[in-house]
mmCIF file with all atom_site columns, N, CA and C in Angstrom:
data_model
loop_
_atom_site.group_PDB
_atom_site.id
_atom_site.type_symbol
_atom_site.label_atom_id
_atom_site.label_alt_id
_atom_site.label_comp_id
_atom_site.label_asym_id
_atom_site.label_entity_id
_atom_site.label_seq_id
_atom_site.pdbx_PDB_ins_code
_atom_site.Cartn_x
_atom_site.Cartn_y
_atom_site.Cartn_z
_atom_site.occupancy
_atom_site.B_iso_or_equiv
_atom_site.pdbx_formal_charge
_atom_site.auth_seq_id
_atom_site.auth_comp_id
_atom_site.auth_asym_id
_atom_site.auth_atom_id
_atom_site.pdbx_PDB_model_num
ATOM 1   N N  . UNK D 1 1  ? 14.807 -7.700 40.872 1.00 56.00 ? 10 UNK D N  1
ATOM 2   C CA . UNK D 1 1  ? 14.554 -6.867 39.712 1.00 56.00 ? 10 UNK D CA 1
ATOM 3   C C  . UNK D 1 1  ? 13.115 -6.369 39.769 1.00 56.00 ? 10 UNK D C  1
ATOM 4   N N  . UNK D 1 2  ? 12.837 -5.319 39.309 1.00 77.00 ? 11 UNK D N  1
ATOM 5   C CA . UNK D 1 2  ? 11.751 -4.405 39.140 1.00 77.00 ? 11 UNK D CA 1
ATOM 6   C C  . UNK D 1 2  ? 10.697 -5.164 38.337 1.00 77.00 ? 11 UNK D C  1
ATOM 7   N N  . UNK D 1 3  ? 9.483  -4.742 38.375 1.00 95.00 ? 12 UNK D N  1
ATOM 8   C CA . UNK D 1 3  ? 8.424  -5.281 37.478 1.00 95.00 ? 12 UNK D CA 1
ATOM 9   C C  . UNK D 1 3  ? 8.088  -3.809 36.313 1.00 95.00 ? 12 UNK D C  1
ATOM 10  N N  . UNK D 1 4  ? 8.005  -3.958 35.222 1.00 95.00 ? 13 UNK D N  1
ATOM 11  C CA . UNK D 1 4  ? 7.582  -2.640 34.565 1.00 95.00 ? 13 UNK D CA 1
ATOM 12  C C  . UNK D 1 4  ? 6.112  -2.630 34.360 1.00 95.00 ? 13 UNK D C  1
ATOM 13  N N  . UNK D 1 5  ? 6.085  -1.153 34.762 1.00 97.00 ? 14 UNK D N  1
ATOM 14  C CA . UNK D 1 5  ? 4.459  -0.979 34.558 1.00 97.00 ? 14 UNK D CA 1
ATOM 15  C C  . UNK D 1 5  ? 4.299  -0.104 33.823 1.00 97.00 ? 14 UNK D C  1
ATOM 16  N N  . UNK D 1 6  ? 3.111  0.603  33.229 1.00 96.00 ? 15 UNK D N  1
ATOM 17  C CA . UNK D 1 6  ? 3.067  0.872  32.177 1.00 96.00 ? 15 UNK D CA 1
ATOM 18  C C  . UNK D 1 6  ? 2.360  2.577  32.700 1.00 96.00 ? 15 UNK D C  1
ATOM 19  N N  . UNK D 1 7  ? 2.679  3.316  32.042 1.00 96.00 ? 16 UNK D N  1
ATOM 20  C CA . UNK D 1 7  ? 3.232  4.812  32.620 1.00 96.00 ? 16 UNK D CA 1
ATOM 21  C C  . UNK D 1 7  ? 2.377  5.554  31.718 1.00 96.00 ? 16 UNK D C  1
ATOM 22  N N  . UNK D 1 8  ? 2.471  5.326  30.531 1.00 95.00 ? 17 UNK D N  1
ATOM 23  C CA . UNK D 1 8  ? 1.554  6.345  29.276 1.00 95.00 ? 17 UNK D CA 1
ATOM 24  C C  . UNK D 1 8  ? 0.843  4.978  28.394 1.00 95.00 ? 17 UNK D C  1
ATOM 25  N N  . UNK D 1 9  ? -0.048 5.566  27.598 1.00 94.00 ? 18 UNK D N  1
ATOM 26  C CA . UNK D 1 9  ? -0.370 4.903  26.850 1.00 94.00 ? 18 UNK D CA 1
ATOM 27  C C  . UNK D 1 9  ? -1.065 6.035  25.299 1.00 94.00 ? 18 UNK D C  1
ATOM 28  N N  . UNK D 1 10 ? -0.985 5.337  24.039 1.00 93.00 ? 19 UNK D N  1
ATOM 29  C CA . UNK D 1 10 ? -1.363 6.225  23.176 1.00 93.00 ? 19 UNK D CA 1
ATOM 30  C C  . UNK D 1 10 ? -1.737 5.731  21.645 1.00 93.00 ? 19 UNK D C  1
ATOM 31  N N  . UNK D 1 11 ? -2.104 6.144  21.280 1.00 89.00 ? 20 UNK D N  1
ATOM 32  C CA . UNK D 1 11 ? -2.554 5.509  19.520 1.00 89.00 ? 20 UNK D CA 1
ATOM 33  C C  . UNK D 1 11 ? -1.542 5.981  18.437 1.00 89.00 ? 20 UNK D C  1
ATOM 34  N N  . UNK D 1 12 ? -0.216 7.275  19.237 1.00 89.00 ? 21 UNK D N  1
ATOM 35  C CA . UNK D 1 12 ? -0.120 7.766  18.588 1.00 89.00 ? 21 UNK D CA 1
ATOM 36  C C  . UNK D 1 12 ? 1.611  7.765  18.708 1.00 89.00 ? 21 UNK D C  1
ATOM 37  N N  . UNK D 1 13 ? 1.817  6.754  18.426 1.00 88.00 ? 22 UNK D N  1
ATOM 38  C CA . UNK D 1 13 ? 3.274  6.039  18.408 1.00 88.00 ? 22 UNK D CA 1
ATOM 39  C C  . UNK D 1 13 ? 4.628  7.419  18.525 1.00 88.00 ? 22 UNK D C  1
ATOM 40  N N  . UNK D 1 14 ? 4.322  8.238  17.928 1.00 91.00 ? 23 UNK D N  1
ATOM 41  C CA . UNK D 1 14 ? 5.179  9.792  18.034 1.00 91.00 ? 23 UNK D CA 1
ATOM 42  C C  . UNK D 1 14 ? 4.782  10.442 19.648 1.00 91.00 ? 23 UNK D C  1
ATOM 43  N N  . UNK D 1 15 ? 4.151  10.452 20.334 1.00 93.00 ? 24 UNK D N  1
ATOM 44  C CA . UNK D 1 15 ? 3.549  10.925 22.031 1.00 93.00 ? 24 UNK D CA 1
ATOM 45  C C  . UNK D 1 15 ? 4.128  10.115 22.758 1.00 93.00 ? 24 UNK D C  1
ATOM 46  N N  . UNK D 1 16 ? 4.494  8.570  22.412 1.00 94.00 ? 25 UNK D N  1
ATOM 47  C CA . UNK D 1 16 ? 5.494  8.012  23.290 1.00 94.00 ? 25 UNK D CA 1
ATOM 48  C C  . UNK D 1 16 ? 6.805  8.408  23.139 1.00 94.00 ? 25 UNK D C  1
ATOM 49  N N  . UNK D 1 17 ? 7.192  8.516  21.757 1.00 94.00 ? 26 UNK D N  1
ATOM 50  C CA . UNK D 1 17 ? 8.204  8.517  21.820 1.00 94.00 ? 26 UNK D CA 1
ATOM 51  C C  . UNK D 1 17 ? 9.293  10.147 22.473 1.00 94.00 ? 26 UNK D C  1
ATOM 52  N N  . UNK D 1 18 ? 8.214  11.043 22.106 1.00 95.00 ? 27 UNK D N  1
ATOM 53  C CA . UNK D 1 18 ? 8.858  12.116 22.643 1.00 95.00 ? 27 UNK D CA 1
ATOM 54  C C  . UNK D 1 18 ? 8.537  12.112 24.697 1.00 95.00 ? 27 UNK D C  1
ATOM 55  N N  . UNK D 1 19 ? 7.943  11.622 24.934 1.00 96.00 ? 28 UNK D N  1
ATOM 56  C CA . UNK D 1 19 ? 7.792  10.786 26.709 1.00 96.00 ? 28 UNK D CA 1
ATOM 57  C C  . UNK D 1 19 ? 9.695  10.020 26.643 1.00 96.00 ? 28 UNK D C  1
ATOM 58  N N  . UNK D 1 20 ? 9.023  9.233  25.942 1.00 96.00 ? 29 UNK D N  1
ATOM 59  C CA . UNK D 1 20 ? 10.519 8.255  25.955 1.00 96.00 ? 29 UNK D CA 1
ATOM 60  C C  . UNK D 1 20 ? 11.765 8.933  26.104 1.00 96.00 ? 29 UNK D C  1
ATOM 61  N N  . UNK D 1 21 ? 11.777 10.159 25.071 1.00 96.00 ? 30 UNK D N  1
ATOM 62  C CA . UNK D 1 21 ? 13.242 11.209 25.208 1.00 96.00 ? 30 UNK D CA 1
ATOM 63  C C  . UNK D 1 21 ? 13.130 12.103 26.540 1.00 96.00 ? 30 UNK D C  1
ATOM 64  N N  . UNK D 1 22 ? 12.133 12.553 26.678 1.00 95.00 ? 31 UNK D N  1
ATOM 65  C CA . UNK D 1 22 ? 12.175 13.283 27.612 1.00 95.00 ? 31 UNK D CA 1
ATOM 66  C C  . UNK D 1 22 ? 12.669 12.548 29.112 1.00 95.00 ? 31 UNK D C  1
ATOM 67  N N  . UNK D 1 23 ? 12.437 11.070 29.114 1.00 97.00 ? 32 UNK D N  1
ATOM 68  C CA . UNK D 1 23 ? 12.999 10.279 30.393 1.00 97.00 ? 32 UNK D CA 1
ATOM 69  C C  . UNK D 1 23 ? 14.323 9.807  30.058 1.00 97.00 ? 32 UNK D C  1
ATOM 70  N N  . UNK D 1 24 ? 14.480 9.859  28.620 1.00 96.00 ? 33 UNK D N  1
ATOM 71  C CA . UNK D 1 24 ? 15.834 9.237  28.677 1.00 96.00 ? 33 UNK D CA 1
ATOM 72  C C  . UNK D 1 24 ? 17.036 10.957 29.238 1.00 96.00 ? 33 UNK D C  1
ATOM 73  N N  . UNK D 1 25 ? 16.571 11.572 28.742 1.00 95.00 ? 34 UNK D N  1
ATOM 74  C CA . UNK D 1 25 ? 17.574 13.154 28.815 1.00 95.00 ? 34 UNK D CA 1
ATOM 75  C C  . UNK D 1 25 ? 17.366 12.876 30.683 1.00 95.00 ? 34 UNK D C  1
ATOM 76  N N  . UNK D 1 26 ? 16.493 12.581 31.253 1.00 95.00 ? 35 UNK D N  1
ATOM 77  C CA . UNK D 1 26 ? 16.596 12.447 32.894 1.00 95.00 ? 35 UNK D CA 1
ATOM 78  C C  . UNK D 1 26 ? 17.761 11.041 33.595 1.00 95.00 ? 35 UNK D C  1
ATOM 79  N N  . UNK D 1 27 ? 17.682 10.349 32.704 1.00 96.00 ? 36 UNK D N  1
ATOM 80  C CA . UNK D 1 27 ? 18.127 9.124  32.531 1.00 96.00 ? 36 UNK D CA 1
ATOM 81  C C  . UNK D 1 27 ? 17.384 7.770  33.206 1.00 96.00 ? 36 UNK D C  1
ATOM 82  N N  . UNK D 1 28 ? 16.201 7.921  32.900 1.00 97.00 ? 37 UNK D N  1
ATOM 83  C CA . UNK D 1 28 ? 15.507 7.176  33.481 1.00 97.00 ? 37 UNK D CA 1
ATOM 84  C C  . UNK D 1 28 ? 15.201 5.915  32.389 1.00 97.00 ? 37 UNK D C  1
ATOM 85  N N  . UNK D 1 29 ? 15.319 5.038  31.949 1.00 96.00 ? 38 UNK D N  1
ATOM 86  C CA . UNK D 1 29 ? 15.257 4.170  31.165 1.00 96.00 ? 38 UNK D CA 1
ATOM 87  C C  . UNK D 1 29 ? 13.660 3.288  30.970 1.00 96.00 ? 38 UNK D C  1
ATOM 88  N N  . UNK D 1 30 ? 13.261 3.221  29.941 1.00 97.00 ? 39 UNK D N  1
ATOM 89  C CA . UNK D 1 30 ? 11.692 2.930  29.581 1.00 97.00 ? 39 UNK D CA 1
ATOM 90  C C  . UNK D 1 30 ? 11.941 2.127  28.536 1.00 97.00 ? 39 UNK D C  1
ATOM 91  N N  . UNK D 1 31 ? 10.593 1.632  27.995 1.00 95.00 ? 40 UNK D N  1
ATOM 92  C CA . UNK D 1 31 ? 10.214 0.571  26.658 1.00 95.00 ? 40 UNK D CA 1
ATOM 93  C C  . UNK D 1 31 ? 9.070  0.823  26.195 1.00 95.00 ? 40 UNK D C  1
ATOM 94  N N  . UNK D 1 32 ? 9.031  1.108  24.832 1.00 95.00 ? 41 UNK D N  1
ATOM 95  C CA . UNK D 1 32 ? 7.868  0.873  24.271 1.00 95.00 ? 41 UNK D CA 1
ATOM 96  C C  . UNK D 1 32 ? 7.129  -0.503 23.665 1.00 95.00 ? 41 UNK D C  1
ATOM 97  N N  . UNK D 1 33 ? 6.213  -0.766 24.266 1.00 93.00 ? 42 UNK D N  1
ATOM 98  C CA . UNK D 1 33 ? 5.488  -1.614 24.447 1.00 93.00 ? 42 UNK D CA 1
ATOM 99  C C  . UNK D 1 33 ? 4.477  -1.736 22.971 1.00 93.00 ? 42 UNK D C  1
ATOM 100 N N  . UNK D 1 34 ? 4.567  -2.807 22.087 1.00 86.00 ? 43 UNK D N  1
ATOM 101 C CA . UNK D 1 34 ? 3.746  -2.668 20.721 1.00 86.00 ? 43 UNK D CA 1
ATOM 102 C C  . UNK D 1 34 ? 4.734  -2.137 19.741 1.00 86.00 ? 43 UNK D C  1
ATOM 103 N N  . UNK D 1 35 ? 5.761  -1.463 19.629 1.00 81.00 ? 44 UNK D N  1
ATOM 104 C CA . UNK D 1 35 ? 6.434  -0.368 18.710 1.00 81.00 ? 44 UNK D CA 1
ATOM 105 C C  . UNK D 1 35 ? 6.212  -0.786 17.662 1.00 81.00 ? 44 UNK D C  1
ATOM 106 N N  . UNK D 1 36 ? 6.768  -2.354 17.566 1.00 75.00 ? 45 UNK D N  1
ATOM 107 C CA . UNK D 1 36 ? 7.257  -2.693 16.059 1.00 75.00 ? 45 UNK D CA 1
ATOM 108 C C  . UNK D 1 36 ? 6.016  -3.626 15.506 1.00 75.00 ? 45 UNK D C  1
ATOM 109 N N  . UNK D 1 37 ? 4.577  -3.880 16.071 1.00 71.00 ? 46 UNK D N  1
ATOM 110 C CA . UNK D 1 37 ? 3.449  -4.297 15.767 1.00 71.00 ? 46 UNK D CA 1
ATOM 111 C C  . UNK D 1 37 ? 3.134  -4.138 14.200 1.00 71.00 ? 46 UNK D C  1
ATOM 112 N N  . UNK D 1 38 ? 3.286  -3.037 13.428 1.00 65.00 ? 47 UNK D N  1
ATOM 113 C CA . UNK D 1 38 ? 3.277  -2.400 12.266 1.00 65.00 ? 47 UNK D CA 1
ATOM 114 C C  . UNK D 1 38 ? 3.876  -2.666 11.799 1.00 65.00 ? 47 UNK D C  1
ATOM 115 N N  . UNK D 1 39 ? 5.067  -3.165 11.965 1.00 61.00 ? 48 UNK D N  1
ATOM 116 C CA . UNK D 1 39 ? 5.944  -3.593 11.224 1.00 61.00 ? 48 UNK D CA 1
ATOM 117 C C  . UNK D 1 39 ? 5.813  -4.736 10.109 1.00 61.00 ? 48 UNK D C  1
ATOM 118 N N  . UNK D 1 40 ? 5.799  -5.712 11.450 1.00 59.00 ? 49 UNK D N  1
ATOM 119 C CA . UNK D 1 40 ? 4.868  -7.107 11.130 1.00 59.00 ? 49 UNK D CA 1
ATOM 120 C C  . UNK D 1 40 ? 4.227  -7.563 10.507 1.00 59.00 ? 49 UNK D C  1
ATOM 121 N N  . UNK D 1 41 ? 2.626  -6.631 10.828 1.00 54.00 ? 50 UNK D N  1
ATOM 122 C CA . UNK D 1 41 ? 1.572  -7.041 10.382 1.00 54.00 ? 50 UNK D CA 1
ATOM 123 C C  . UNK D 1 41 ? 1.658  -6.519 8.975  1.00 54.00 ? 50 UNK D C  1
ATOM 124 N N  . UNK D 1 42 ? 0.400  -7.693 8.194  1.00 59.00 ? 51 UNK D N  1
ATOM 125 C CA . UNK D 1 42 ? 0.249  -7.825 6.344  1.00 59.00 ? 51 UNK D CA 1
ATOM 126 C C  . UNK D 1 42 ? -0.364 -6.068 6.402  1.00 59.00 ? 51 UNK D C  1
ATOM 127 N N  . UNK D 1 43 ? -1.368 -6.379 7.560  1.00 59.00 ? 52 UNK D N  1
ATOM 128 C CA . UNK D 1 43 ? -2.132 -4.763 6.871  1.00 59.00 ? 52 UNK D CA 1
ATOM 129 C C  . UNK D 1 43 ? -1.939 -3.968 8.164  1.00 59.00 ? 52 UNK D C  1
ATOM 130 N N  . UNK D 1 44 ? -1.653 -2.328 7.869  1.00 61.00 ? 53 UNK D N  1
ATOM 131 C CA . UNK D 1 44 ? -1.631 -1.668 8.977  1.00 61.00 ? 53 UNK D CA 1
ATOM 132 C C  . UNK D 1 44 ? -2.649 -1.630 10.539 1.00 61.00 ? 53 UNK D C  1
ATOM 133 N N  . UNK D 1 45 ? -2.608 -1.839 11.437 1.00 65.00 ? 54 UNK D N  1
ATOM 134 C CA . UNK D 1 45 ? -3.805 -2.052 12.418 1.00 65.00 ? 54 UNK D CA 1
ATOM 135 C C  . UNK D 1 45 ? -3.906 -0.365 13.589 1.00 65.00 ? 54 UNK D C  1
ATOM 136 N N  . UNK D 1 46 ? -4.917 -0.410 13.927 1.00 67.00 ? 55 UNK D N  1
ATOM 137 C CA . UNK D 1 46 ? -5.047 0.681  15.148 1.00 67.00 ? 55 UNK D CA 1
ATOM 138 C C  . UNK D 1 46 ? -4.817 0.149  16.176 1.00 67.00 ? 55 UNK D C  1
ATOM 139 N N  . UNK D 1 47 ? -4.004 0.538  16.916 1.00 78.00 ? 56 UNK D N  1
ATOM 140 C CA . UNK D 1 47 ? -3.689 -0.341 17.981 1.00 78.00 ? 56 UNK D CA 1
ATOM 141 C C  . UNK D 1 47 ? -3.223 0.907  19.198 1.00 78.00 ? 56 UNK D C  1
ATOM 142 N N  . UNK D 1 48 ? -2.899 0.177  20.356 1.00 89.00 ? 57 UNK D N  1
ATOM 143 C CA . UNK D 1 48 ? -2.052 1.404  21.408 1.00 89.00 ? 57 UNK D CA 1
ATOM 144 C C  . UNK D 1 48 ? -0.796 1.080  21.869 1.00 89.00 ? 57 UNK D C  1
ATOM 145 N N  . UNK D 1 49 ? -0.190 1.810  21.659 1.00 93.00 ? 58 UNK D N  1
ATOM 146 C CA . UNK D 1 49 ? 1.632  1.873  22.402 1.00 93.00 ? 58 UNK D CA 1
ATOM 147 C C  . UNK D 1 49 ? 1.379  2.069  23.918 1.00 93.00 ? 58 UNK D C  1
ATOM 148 N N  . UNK D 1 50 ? 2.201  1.883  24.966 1.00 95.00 ? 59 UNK D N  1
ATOM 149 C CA . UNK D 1 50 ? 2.306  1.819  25.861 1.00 95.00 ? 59 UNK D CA 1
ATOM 150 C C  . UNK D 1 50 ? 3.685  2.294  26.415 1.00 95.00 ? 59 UNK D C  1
ATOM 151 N N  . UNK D 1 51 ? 3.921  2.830  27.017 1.00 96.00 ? 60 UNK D N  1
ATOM 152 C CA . UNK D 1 51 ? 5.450  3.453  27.613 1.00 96.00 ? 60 UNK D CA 1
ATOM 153 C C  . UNK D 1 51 ? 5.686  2.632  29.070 1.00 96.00 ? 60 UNK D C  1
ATOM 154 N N  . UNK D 1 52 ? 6.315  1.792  28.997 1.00 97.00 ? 61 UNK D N  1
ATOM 155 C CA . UNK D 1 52 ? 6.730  0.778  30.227 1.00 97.00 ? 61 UNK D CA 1
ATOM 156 C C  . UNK D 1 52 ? 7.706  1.673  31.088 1.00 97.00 ? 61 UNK D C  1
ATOM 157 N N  . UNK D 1 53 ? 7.564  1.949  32.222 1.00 97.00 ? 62 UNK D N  1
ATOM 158 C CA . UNK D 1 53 ? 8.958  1.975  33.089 1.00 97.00 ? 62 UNK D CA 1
ATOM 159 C C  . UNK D 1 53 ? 9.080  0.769  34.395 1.00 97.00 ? 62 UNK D C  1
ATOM 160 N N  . UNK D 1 54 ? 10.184 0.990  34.615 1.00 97.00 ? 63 UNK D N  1
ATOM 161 C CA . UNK D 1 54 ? 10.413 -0.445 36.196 1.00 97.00 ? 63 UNK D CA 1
ATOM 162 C C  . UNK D 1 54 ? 9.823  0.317  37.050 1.00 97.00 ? 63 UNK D C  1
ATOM 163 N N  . UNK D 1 55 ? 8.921  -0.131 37.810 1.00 96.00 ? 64 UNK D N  1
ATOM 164 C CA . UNK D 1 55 ? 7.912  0.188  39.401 1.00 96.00 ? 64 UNK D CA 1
ATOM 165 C C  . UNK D 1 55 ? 8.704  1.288  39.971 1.00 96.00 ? 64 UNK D C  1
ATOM 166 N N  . UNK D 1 56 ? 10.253 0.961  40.459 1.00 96.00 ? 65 UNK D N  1
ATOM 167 C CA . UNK D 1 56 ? 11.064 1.987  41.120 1.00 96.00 ? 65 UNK D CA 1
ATOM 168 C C  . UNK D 1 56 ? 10.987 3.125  40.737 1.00 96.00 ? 65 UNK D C  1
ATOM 169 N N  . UNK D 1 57 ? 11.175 3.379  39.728 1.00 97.00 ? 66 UNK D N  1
ATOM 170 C CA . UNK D 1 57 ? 10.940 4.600  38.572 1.00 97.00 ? 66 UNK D CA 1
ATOM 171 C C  . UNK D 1 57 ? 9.507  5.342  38.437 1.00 97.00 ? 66 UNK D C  1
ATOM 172 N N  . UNK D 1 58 ? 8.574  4.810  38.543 1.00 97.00 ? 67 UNK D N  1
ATOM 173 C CA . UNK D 1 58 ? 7.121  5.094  38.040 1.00 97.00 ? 67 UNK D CA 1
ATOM 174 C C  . UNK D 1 58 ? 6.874  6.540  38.634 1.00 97.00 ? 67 UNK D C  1
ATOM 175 N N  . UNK D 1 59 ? 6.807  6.591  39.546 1.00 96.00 ? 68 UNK D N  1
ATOM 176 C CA . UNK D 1 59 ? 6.253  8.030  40.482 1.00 96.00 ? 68 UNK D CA 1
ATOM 177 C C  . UNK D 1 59 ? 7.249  9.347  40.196 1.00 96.00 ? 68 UNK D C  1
ATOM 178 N N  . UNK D 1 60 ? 8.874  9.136  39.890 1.00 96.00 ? 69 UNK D N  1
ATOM 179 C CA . UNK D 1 60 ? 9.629  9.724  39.415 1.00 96.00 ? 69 UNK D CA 1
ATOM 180 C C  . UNK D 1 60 ? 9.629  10.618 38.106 1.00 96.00 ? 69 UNK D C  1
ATOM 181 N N  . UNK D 1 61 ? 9.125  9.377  37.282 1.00 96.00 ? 70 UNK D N  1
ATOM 182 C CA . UNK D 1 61 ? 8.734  9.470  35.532 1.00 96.00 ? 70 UNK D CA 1
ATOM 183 C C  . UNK D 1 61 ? 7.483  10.313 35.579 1.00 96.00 ? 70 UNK D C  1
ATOM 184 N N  . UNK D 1 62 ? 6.787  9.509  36.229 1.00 95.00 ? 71 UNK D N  1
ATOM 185 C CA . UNK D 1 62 ? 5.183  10.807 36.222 1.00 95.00 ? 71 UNK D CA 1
ATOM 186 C C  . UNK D 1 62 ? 5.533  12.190 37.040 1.00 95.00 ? 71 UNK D C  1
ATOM 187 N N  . UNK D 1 63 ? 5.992  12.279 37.254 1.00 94.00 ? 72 UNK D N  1
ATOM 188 C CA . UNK D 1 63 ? 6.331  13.716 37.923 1.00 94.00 ? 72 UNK D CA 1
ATOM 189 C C  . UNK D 1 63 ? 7.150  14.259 36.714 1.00 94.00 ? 72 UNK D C  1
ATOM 190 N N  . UNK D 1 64 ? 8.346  13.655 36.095 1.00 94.00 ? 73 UNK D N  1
ATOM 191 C CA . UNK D 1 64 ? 8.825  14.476 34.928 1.00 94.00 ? 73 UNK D CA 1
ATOM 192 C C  . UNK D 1 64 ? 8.092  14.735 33.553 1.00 94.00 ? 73 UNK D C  1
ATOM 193 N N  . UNK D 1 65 ? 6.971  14.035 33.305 1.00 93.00 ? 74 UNK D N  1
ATOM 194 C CA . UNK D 1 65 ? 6.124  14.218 32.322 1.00 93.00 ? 74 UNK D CA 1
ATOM 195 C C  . UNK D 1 65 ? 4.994  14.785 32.687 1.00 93.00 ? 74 UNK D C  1
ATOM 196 N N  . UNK D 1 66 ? 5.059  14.914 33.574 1.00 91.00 ? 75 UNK D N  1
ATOM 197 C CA . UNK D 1 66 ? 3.731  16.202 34.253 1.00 91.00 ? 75 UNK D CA 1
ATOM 198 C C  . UNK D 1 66 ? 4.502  17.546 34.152 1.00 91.00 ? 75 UNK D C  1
ATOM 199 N N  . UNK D 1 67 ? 5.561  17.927 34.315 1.00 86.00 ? 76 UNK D N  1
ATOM 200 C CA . UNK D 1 67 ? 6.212  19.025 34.080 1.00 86.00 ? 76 UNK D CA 1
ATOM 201 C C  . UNK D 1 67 ? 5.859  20.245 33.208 1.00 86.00 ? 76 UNK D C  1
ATOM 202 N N  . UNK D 1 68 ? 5.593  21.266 33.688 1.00 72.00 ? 77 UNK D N  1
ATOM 203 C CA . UNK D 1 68 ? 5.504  22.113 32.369 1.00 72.00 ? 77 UNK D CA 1
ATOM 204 C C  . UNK D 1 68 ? 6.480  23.069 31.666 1.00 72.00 ? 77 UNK D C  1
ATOM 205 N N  . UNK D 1 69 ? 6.831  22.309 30.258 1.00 70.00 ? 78 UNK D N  1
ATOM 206 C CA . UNK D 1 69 ? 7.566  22.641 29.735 1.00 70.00 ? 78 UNK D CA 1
ATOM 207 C C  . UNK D 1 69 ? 7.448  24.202 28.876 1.00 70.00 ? 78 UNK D C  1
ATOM 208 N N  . UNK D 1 70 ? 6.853  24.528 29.429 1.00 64.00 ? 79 UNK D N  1
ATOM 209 C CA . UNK D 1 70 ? 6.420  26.073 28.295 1.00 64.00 ? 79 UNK D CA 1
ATOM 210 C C  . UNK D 1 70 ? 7.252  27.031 28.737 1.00 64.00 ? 79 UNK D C  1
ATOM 211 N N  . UNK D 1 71 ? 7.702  28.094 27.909 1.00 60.00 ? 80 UNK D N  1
ATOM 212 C CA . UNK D 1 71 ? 8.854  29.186 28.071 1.00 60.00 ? 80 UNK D CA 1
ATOM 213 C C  . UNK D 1 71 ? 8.115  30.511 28.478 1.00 60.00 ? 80 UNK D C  1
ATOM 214 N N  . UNK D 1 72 ? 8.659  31.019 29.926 1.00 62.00 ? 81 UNK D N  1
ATOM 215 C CA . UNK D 1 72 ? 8.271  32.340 30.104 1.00 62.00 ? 81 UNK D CA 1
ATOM 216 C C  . UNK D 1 72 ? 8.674  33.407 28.680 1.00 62.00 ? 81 UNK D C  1
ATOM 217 N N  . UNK D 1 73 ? 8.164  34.613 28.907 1.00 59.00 ? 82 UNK D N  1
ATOM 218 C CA . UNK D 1 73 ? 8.643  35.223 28.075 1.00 59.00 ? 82 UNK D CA 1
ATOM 219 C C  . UNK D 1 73 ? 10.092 35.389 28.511 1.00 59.00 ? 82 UNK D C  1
ATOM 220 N N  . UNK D 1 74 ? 10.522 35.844 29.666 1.00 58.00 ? 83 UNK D N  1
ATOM 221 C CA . UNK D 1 74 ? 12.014 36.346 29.942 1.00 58.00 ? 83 UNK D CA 1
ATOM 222 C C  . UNK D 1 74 ? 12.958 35.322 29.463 1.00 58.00 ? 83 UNK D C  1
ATOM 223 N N  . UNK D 1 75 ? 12.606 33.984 29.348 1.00 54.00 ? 84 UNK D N  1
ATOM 224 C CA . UNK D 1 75 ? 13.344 33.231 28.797 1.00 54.00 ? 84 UNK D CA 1
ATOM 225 C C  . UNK D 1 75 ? 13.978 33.061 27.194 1.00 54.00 ? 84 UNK D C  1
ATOM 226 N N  . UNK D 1 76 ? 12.406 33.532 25.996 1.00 55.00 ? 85 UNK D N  1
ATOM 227 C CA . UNK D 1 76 ? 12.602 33.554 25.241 1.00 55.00 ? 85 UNK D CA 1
ATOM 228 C C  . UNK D 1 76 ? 14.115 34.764 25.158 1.00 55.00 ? 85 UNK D C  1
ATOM 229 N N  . UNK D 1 77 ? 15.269 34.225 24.010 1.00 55.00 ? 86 UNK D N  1
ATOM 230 C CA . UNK D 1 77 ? 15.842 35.271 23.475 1.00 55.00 ? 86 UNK D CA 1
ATOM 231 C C  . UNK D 1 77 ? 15.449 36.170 22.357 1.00 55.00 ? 86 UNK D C  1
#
């Protein structure tokens, strides 16, 4: 089995998670690391999320989140 390493990192719990969809629509499977920290805790904290993928995956995932997603014009309808 794979070791997961950690792929993104962010303060900003919504930046993983749209990472996270964007690998799952590839089908590449990830974890967020910290998610439910807030949950937990008495008082809200600043903290960082982390986007885990398995080693096998890593170089794959960074290539699909390096992607640029922006629309030519000919595309727009």
């Amino acid at each position: 089995m794979s070791e997961l390493v950690s792929l993104i990192q962010s303060s900003y719990l919504y930046e993983i998670e749209l990472a996270k969809s964007k690998l799952a629509s590839r089908e590449i499977p990830s974890y967020i690391k910290n998610e439910y920290v807030n949950n937990v805790a008495v008082f809200p904290i600043a903290q960082n999320y982390y986007l885990m993928v398995s080693e096998r995956d890593f170089e794959n995932a960074q290539n699909i989140l390096e992607e640029d997603d922006s629309l030519d014009d000919n595309e727009i309808l």
